[in-house]
Amino acid sequence: MNGLALYWRYIGISVRSEMLYPASFLLRLGSQFVVTIIEFAGVYVLFERFKHVRGWGFAEVALFYATASIAFAIADGLSRGFDSMGPMLVKTGNFDRVLLRPRSSALQITGREFALSSVGRLARGAVALIVAIGLLKPDWSAAKMLLLSWSVAGGASLFFSLKMMEGVMSFWTTEGLEVANTLTYGGEAAAQYPLDIYAKWFRNFLLYFVPIGCSLYLPVALVLGHDTGAPAWLAVLAPATGFAFLGVALLFWRFGVGHYTSTGS
Amino acid sequence: MSTLALPYLSVLRVRFQLMLQYRTAAWAGVATQFWFGAIRVMTLVAFYVGTGQQPMNLPQVVTYIWLGQAFLAMLPWAPDAEIAVAVESGNVGYERLRPVDTYFLWYARALAWRVANTALRAGPVFILAALILPLTAMADWRWRLPTGGAAAALFVASITLTALLSSAFTALLNIVLVHVKTPRVGNFAMGFTNLFSGLVIPLALFPHWAQPFLLWQPFAGLADIPFRIYTGALAGATAAQGLASQVLWILLLVLLGRWWLARVLAHIDMQGG
Amino acid sequence: MAQITVENLGKIYRVTARDPGLAGAFRGLFQRRHREVVALNQVSFSLEKGEFLGFIGPNGAGKSTTIKILSGILRPSSGRCTVSGLVPWEQRIAHVARIGVVFGQRTQLWWDLPVVESFELLRDIYRVDPVRFATTMERLVDMLKIAPILDTPLRQLSLGQRMRCEIAAALLHEPRVLFLDEPTIGLDAISKLALREFVKELNRNEGVTVLLTTHDMHDIEALARRVIIIGQGKVLRDSSFEAMRNEVLGERRLIVDFADDVGEVAVEGAEVRARDGRTVELTFDRAKTAAHTLIARVAAAHEVVDMRVEDPKIEEVIARFYAMHGAVEA
């Protein structure tokens, strides 16, 4: 059985154990939808009062909001296992069990837990996308659609890598690492608006250091026909940084597992 | 009185000690709160550029956001972890074996958790946002001091009520947990809590027609009321209304919690073995 | 060549020390102190195919550390070790595909899943051929008598049932080496006996090499032909169990119930160890005095209701051994 098929087996199990408590499952699923939609409603409240933000209107921001939410939802759905692995696996020594199986440890963690909240986020992204499309009435070519998908893929890969690095850190801390949220959840929150509304240092941080903007700002602005100062070819290539980051994260993961096997629990 | 309160005080002390052990979490929490605060400040600053008269001016909104970050741990995020464990293992019936009022034991634990968490995190956020930020190029984004002695005094009263209100919410979450008998329930109403406590958007920035309703709903007392009092956006008679709203909801939620818990515990089956 | 070779294995841990109390908790926010603990010190042994080795020692002696290194989840600080020609921690995936491991206090299986589904998932994880898997599973299910509980989620099973499923799970991919870390911990007497019987057969009939750690000396007595005693990270003894028993406690006991109150009991070749009313416990050296000689001497001198000869209890043997070698930290 190949890795992907095994991954789906794992996810199936995780979802089924959720379903063992149907009341809680439905309650949480429902609340996830409400929570995430409410957050988007918050953006609407601001535009209702202020009309626009540095030249961007609600519909345009909704498109940024949609790509960031969808990219993060995908990454979150795949990476929740890394979130809780500090207290659940490292601290308790249950990571041993992962190592006792003849499969890639990263793959096993990826499939360990399915995050219900990612369904809610995906729904929020979908709502934002529908709102954006409904209001913009865009005349999008296939190339632009492709560019948006590519932007989402790069963003998802980047967020996934960040989550994985968070997991690596927990080999040392054995705790959940709230500070990593600054880049993951914080990154998503920042990318929900076009980066040029922020202070310059912050924009540069998100373009060059943790290149969330390369996937979720430059290409989306290009689709909207907004000048960011970056040439179009660069905006098209930029999401590749998300995949480069994934390579770094995998190397880092091997290093972390090496640390675990030399200290035990 | 002192012997009567002793069990609850012990619970408080042990909780506090336990929490200090999570040192990485404590530092990380501060950094995270500061960072998220900065993002939200920047977003709102961007919205305020070139805008006219608003119900709260920019310095007020910025301070409001920092208060939100500093007192984030005060919100009823999730039910008591110990009770979640007890529900999962089916041992929740044993809560009745303790010779104290179960509701107030839970309430004391929730209060300890909220206060300890907040005490640990609010200080550093204040140092960063109110003392260090003014020394940088971003001085405009700083956390400002209260507008006057009256605002400061009213804020202390109001934030105390917030702790009491939040604990009442937490106790209710515990009861829901026991009632539905499934451990995996967080605060399923967190979305509402966030939005209607003012943490997503300050409630004053909502449309004008919604304001009276917003002041009198239970979540406002968790953040918006003390924060608006602090920044001077809520003063005089409206500030008094805010405090009244908090007191009212504390009483209602405690009464509801006690009544509901009594019913739930009466119907619990202890698992034999 | 030996199936398992362990040469000069050493392991040093760094542990964090924390001061007690509220003040200590505050201090811990800013600094942590470390100290080094030697868990294994120059441990060497080797194991041939089909051997059954019992690994015993007091808590913290290094048993679990050794098993973890052998199963590839822990990297030693020094020394070498191979299992079927592979270095466990360097060729983890290839290695763990060929071994079976059961940790008595940990589960291999999925808590919420019916047992059979866990098994099928393990089949996919270990890439076991489905036809071959069906045969193996049928055999294991039959031998361990778990057919009636296959459709039950793990969390609803008793500890004994769970352990039988764990053993089956560890063997589904037909490993040639089996590591059992405290498999009988917490089990009731019947489950223990069943488990021992199964493992014994597995070793004898199928030639699976077994390495067992346990606190239950009856496990060792019933199963292990060879015993390694480990204490404070060092191998203290590596021999057959009988040899060790004879060396440590060559004495036997004769327990006599007298018919009347006797005064001083003096028998040649034996000493009084304890007495309780009319029951007197004598000890003697099996090398110097034969049991029947001693019985004859006692019977000749006194009116006797009953007599029985006993070997010292195995726990006593081990405790005596640990004490002799300073194996337990003061």
Coordinates of N, CA and C in Angstrom, one line a residue, chain A residues 116-257:
Chain A
L116 N -11.0 18.9 12.5 CA -12.4 19.3 12.1 C -12.4 20.8 11.7
S117 N -11.6 21.5 12.5 CA -11.6 23.0 12.2 C -11.3 23.3 10.8
S118 N -10.5 22.5 10.1 CA -10.1 22.8 8.8 C -11.3 22.8 7.8
V119 N -12.3 21.9 8.2 CA -13.5 21.9 7.4 C -14.2 23.3 7.5
G120 N -14.3 23.8 8.7 CA -14.9 25.1 8.9 C -14.1 26.2 8.2
R121 N -12.8 26.1 8.2 CA -12.0 27.1 7.5 C -12.2 27.0 6.0
L122 N -12.3 25.8 5.5 CA -12.5 25.6 4.1 C -13.9 26.2 3.7
A123 N -14.8 26.0 4.6 CA -16.2 26.6 4.3 C -16.1 28.1 4.3
R124 N -15.3 28.7 5.2 CA -15.2 30.1 5.3 C -14.5 30.6 4.0
G125 N -13.4 29.9 3.6 CA -12.8 30.3 2.3 C -13.7 30.2 1.1
A126 N -14.6 29.2 1.1 CA -15.5 29.1 0.0 C -16.5 30.2 0.0
V127 N -17.0 30.6 1.2 CA -17.9 31.7 1.3 C -17.3 33.0 0.8
A128 N -16.1 33.2 1.3 CA -15.3 34.4 0.9 C -15.1 34.4 -0.6
L129 N -14.8 33.2 -1.2 CA -14.6 33.2 -2.6 C -15.9 33.5 -3.4
I130 N -17.0 32.9 -2.9 CA -18.2 33.2 -3.6 C -18.6 34.7 -3.5
V131 N -18.4 35.3 -2.3 CA -18.6 36.7 -2.1 C -17.8 37.5 -3.1
A132 N -16.5 37.1 -3.1 CA -15.5 37.9 -4.0 C -15.9 37.8 -5.5
I133 N -16.2 36.6 -5.9 CA -16.6 36.4 -7.3 C -17.9 37.1 -7.6
G134 N -18.9 37.0 -6.7 CA -20.2 37.6 -6.9 C -20.1 39.1 -7.0
L135 N -19.2 39.7 -6.2 CA -19.1 41.2 -6.2 C -18.2 41.7 -7.3
L136 N -17.1 40.9 -7.6 CA -16.2 41.4 -8.6 C -16.6 41.1 -10.0
K137 N -17.5 40.1 -10.2 CA -18.0 39.7 -11.5 C -16.8 39.6 -12.4
P138 N -15.8 38.8 -12.1 CA -14.5 38.9 -12.8 C -14.6 38.2 -14.2
D139 N -13.8 38.7 -15.1 CA -13.7 38.1 -16.4 C -12.4 37.3 -16.4
W140 N -12.4 36.2 -15.7 CA -11.1 35.5 -15.5 C -10.8 34.5 -16.6
S141 N -9.6 34.6 -17.0 CA -9.1 33.6 -18.0 C -8.7 32.3 -17.3
A142 N -8.5 31.2 -18.0 CA -8.1 30.0 -17.4 C -6.7 30.2 -16.8
A143 N -5.9 31.1 -17.4 CA -4.6 31.3 -16.8 C -4.7 31.9 -15.4
K144 N -5.6 32.8 -15.2 CA -5.8 33.5 -13.9 C -6.3 32.5 -12.9
M145 N -7.3 31.6 -13.3 CA -7.8 30.6 -12.4 C -6.6 29.6 -12.0
L146 N -5.8 29.3 -12.9 CA -4.6 28.4 -12.7 C -3.7 29.1 -11.7
L147 N -3.5 30.4 -11.9 CA -2.6 31.2 -11.0 C -3.1 31.2 -9.6
L148 N -4.4 31.3 -9.5 CA -5.0 31.3 -8.1 C -4.8 30.0 -7.4
S149 N -5.0 28.9 -8.2 CA -4.8 27.6 -7.6 C -3.4 27.3 -7.2
W150 N -2.5 27.8 -8.1 CA -1.1 27.7 -7.8 C -0.7 28.5 -6.5
S151 N -1.3 29.6 -6.4 CA -1.1 30.4 -5.2 C -1.6 29.7 -4.0
V152 N -2.7 29.1 -4.0 CA -3.3 28.3 -2.9 C -2.3 27.1 -2.6
A153 N -1.8 26.4 -3.6 CA -1.0 25.3 -3.4 C 0.3 25.7 -2.7
G154 N 0.9 26.8 -3.2 CA 2.2 27.3 -2.6 C 1.9 27.7 -1.1
G155 N 0.8 28.4 -0.9 CA 0.5 28.8 0.5 C 0.3 27.6 1.4
A156 N -0.4 26.6 0.9 CA -0.7 25.4 1.7 C 0.6 24.7 2.0
S157 N 1.5 24.6 1.1 CA 2.7 23.9 1.3 C 3.6 24.7 2.3
L158 N 3.5 26.0 2.3 CA 4.3 26.8 3.2 C 3.7 26.6 4.7
F159 N 2.4 26.7 4.8 CA 1.8 26.6 6.1 C 2.1 25.2 6.6
F160 N 2.0 24.2 5.8 CA 2.2 22.8 6.2 C 3.7 22.7 6.7
S161 N 4.6 23.3 6.0 CA 6.0 23.3 6.5 C 6.2 23.9 7.8
L162 N 5.5 25.0 8.0 CA 5.6 25.7 9.3 C 5.1 24.8 10.4
K163 N 4.0 24.2 10.2 CA 3.4 23.3 11.2 C 4.3 22.1 11.5
M164 N 5.0 21.6 10.5 CA 5.9 20.5 10.6 C 7.1 21.0 11.5
M165 N 7.6 22.2 11.2 CA 8.7 22.7 12.0 C 8.3 22.9 13.5
E166 N 7.0 23.3 13.7 CA 6.5 23.4 15.0 C 6.6 22.0 15.7
G167 N 6.2 21.0 14.9 CA 6.3 19.6 15.5 C 7.7 19.3 15.8
V168 N 8.6 19.6 15.0 CA 10.0 19.3 15.3 C 10.5 20.0 16.6
M169 N 10.0 21.2 16.8 CA 10.4 21.9 18.0 C 9.9 21.2 19.3
S170 N 8.8 20.5 19.1 CA 8.2 19.9 20.3 C 9.0 18.6 20.7
F171 N 10.0 18.2 19.9 CA 10.9 17.1 20.3 C 11.7 17.7 21.5
W172 N 12.0 19.0 21.5 CA 12.7 19.6 22.6 C 11.9 20.0 23.7
T173 N 10.8 20.7 23.4 CA 9.9 21.3 24.4 C 9.0 20.3 25.0
T174 N 8.6 19.3 24.3 CA 7.6 18.3 24.7 C 6.2 19.0 25.0
E175 N 6.1 20.2 24.6 CA 4.8 20.9 24.8 C 4.3 21.4 23.5
G176 N 3.0 21.7 23.5 CA 2.5 22.4 22.3 C 3.3 23.8 22.3
L177 N 3.5 24.2 21.1 CA 4.3 25.4 21.0 C 3.5 26.6 20.5
E178 N 3.0 27.3 21.5 CA 2.0 28.4 21.1 C 2.7 29.5 20.2
V179 N 4.0 29.7 20.4 CA 4.7 30.7 19.7 C 4.7 30.4 18.2
A180 N 4.6 29.2 17.8 CA 4.6 28.8 16.4 C 3.3 29.4 15.7
N181 N 2.3 29.6 16.6 CA 1.0 30.1 16.1 C 1.2 31.5 15.4
T182 N 2.2 32.2 15.9 CA 2.5 33.6 15.3 C 2.7 33.5 13.8
L183 N 3.3 32.4 13.3 CA 3.6 32.2 11.9 C 2.4 31.5 11.2
T184 N 1.8 30.5 11.9 CA 0.8 29.8 11.2 C -0.5 30.5 11.2
Y185 N -1.1 30.6 12.4 CA -2.4 31.3 12.5 C -2.2 32.8 12.2
G186 N -1.1 33.3 12.7 CA -0.7 34.7 12.5 C -0.5 35.0 11.0
G187 N 0.2 34.1 10.4 CA 0.4 34.2 8.9 C -0.9 34.2 8.2
E188 N -1.8 33.3 8.5 CA -3.1 33.3 7.9 C -3.8 34.6 8.1
A189 N -3.8 35.0 9.3 CA -4.5 36.3 9.7 C -4.0 37.5 8.8
A190 N -2.6 37.5 8.7 CA -2.0 38.6 8.0 C -2.3 38.5 6.5
A191 N -2.3 37.3 6.0 CA -2.5 37.1 4.5 C -3.9 37.3 4.1
Q192 N -4.8 37.4 5.1 CA -6.2 37.7 4.7 C -6.5 39.1 4.2
Y193 N -5.5 39.9 4.4 CA -5.5 41.3 3.8 C -4.3 41.4 2.9
P194 N -4.4 42.3 1.9 CA -3.3 42.5 1.0 C -2.1 43.1 1.9
L195 N -0.9 42.6 1.6 CA 0.2 42.9 2.5 C 0.5 44.4 2.5
D196 N 0.2 45.2 1.4 CA 0.6 46.6 1.4 C -0.2 47.5 2.4
I197 N -1.1 46.9 3.1 CA -1.8 47.7 4.1 C -0.9 47.8 5.4
Y198 N 0.1 46.9 5.5 CA 0.9 46.8 6.7 C 2.1 47.7 6.7
A199 N 2.8 47.8 7.8 CA 4.0 48.5 7.9 C 5.1 47.8 7.0
K200 N 6.0 48.6 6.5 CA 7.0 48.0 5.5 C 7.7 46.8 6.1
W201 N 8.2 47.0 7.3 CA 9.1 45.9 7.9 C 8.3 44.6 7.9
F202 N 7.0 44.7 8.2 CA 6.1 43.5 8.4 C 5.9 42.9 7.0
R203 N 5.6 43.7 6.0 CA 5.4 43.3 4.7 C 6.7 42.5 4.2
N204 N 7.8 43.1 4.4 CA 9.1 42.5 4.0 C 9.3 41.2 4.7
F205 N 9.0 41.1 6.0 CA 9.1 39.9 6.8 C 8.3 38.8 6.1
L206 N 7.1 39.1 5.7 CA 6.2 38.1 5.1 C 6.5 37.9 3.6
L207 N 7.4 38.6 3.0 CA 7.7 38.4 1.6 C 9.1 37.6 1.5
Y208 N 10.0 38.0 2.4 CA 11.4 37.5 2.2 C 11.8 36.5 3.3
F209 N 11.2 36.6 4.5 CA 11.7 35.8 5.6 C 10.8 34.5 5.7
V210 N 9.6 34.7 6.0 CA 8.6 33.6 5.9 C 7.7 34.0 4.8
P211 N 8.0 33.5 3.6 CA 7.4 34.0 2.4 C 6.0 33.7 2.1
I212 N 5.1 34.0 3.1 CA 3.7 33.8 2.9 C 3.2 34.7 1.8
G213 N 3.7 35.9 1.7 CA 3.2 36.8 0.7 C 3.6 36.4 -0.7
C214 N 4.6 35.6 -0.9 CA 5.0 35.2 -2.2 C 3.9 34.3 -2.8
S215 N 3.2 33.5 -1.9 CA 2.2 32.7 -2.4 C 0.8 33.4 -2.4
L216 N 0.6 34.2 -1.4 CA -0.8 34.6 -1.1 C -1.0 36.1 -1.3
Y217 N 0.0 36.8 -1.7 CA -0.2 38.3 -2.0 C 0.2 38.6 -3.4
L218 N 1.4 38.3 -3.8 CA 1.8 38.7 -5.2 C 0.9 38.2 -6.3
P219 N 0.7 36.9 -6.3 CA -0.1 36.3 -7.4 C -1.6 36.8 -7.4
V220 N -2.1 36.9 -6.1 CA -3.5 37.4 -6.0 C -3.7 38.8 -6.5
A221 N -2.7 39.6 -6.1 CA -2.7 41.0 -6.6 C -2.6 41.1 -8.1
L222 N -1.8 40.2 -8.6 CA -1.7 40.2 -10.1 C -3.0 39.8 -10.8
V223 N -3.7 38.8 -10.2 CA -5.0 38.5 -10.7 C -6.0 39.6 -10.7
L224 N -5.9 40.4 -9.6 CA -6.8 41.6 -9.4 C -6.3 42.8 -10.2
G225 N -5.1 42.6 -10.9 CA -4.6 43.7 -11.7 C -4.1 44.9 -10.9
H226 N -3.6 44.6 -9.8 CA -3.1 45.6 -8.9 C -1.6 45.6 -8.9
D227 N -1.0 46.8 -9.0 CA 0.5 46.9 -9.1 C 1.1 46.7 -7.7
T228 N 2.0 45.7 -7.6 CA 2.7 45.6 -6.3 C 4.1 46.0 -6.4
G229 N 4.5 46.4 -7.6 CA 5.9 46.8 -7.8 C 6.8 45.6 -8.2
A230 N 6.2 44.4 -8.1 CA 7.0 43.2 -8.5 C 6.6 42.9 -10.0
P231 N 7.5 42.5 -10.8 CA 7.2 42.1 -12.2 C 6.3 40.9 -12.2
A232 N 5.5 40.8 -13.3 CA 4.4 39.7 -13.4 C 5.1 38.3 -13.3
W233 N 6.2 38.2 -14.0 CA 6.8 36.8 -14.0 C 7.2 36.4 -12.6
L234 N 7.7 37.4 -11.8 CA 8.1 37.0 -10.5 C 6.9 36.6 -9.6
A235 N 5.8 37.3 -9.8 CA 4.5 37.0 -9.1 C 4.1 35.6 -9.4
V236 N 4.3 35.2 -10.7 CA 3.8 33.9 -11.2 C 4.7 32.8 -10.5
L237 N 6.0 33.1 -10.5 CA 6.9 32.1 -9.9 C 6.9 32.0 -8.4
A238 N 6.6 33.1 -7.8 CA 6.8 33.2 -6.3 C 6.2 32.0 -5.5
P239 N 5.0 31.5 -5.8 CA 4.6 30.4 -4.9 C 5.5 29.2 -4.8
A240 N 6.5 29.1 -5.7 CA 7.4 27.9 -5.6 C 8.2 28.0 -4.3
T241 N 8.3 29.2 -3.7 CA 9.0 29.3 -2.4 C 8.3 28.4 -1.4
G242 N 7.0 28.2 -1.5 CA 6.3 27.4 -0.5 C 6.8 25.9 -0.6
F243 N 7.1 25.5 -1.8 CA 7.6 24.1 -1.9 C 9.1 23.9 -1.5
A244 N 9.8 25.0 -1.7 CA 11.2 25.0 -1.2 C 11.2 24.9 0.3
F245 N 10.3 25.6 0.9 CA 10.2 25.6 2.4 C 9.9 24.1 2.9
L246 N 9.1 23.4 2.1 CA 8.8 22.1 2.5 C 10.0 21.2 2.6
G247 N 10.9 21.4 1.6 CA 12.2 20.6 1.6 C 13.0 20.9 2.9
V248 N 13.0 22.2 3.2 CA 13.8 22.6 4.5 C 13.1 21.9 5.7
A249 N 11.8 21.9 5.7 CA 11.1 21.4 6.8 C 11.3 19.9 7.0
L250 N 11.4 19.2 5.9 CA 11.6 17.7 5.9 C 13.0 17.4 6.5
L251 N 14.0 18.2 6.1 CA 15.4 18.0 6.6 C 15.4 18.3 8.1
F252 N 14.7 19.3 8.5 CA 14.6 19.7 9.9 C 13.9 18.5 10.7
W253 N 12.9 17.9 10.1 CA 12.2 16.8 10.7 C 13.1 15.7 11.0
R254 N 14.0 15.3 10.1 CA 14.9 14.2 10.3 C 15.8 14.5 11.5
F255 N 16.2 15.8 11.5 CA 17.1 16.2 12.6 C 16.4 16.1 14.0
G256 N 15.1 16.4 14.0 CA 14.3 16.3 15.3 C 14.1 14.9 15.7
V257 N 13.8 14.0 14.7 CA 13.7 12.6 15.0 C 15.0 12.0 15.6

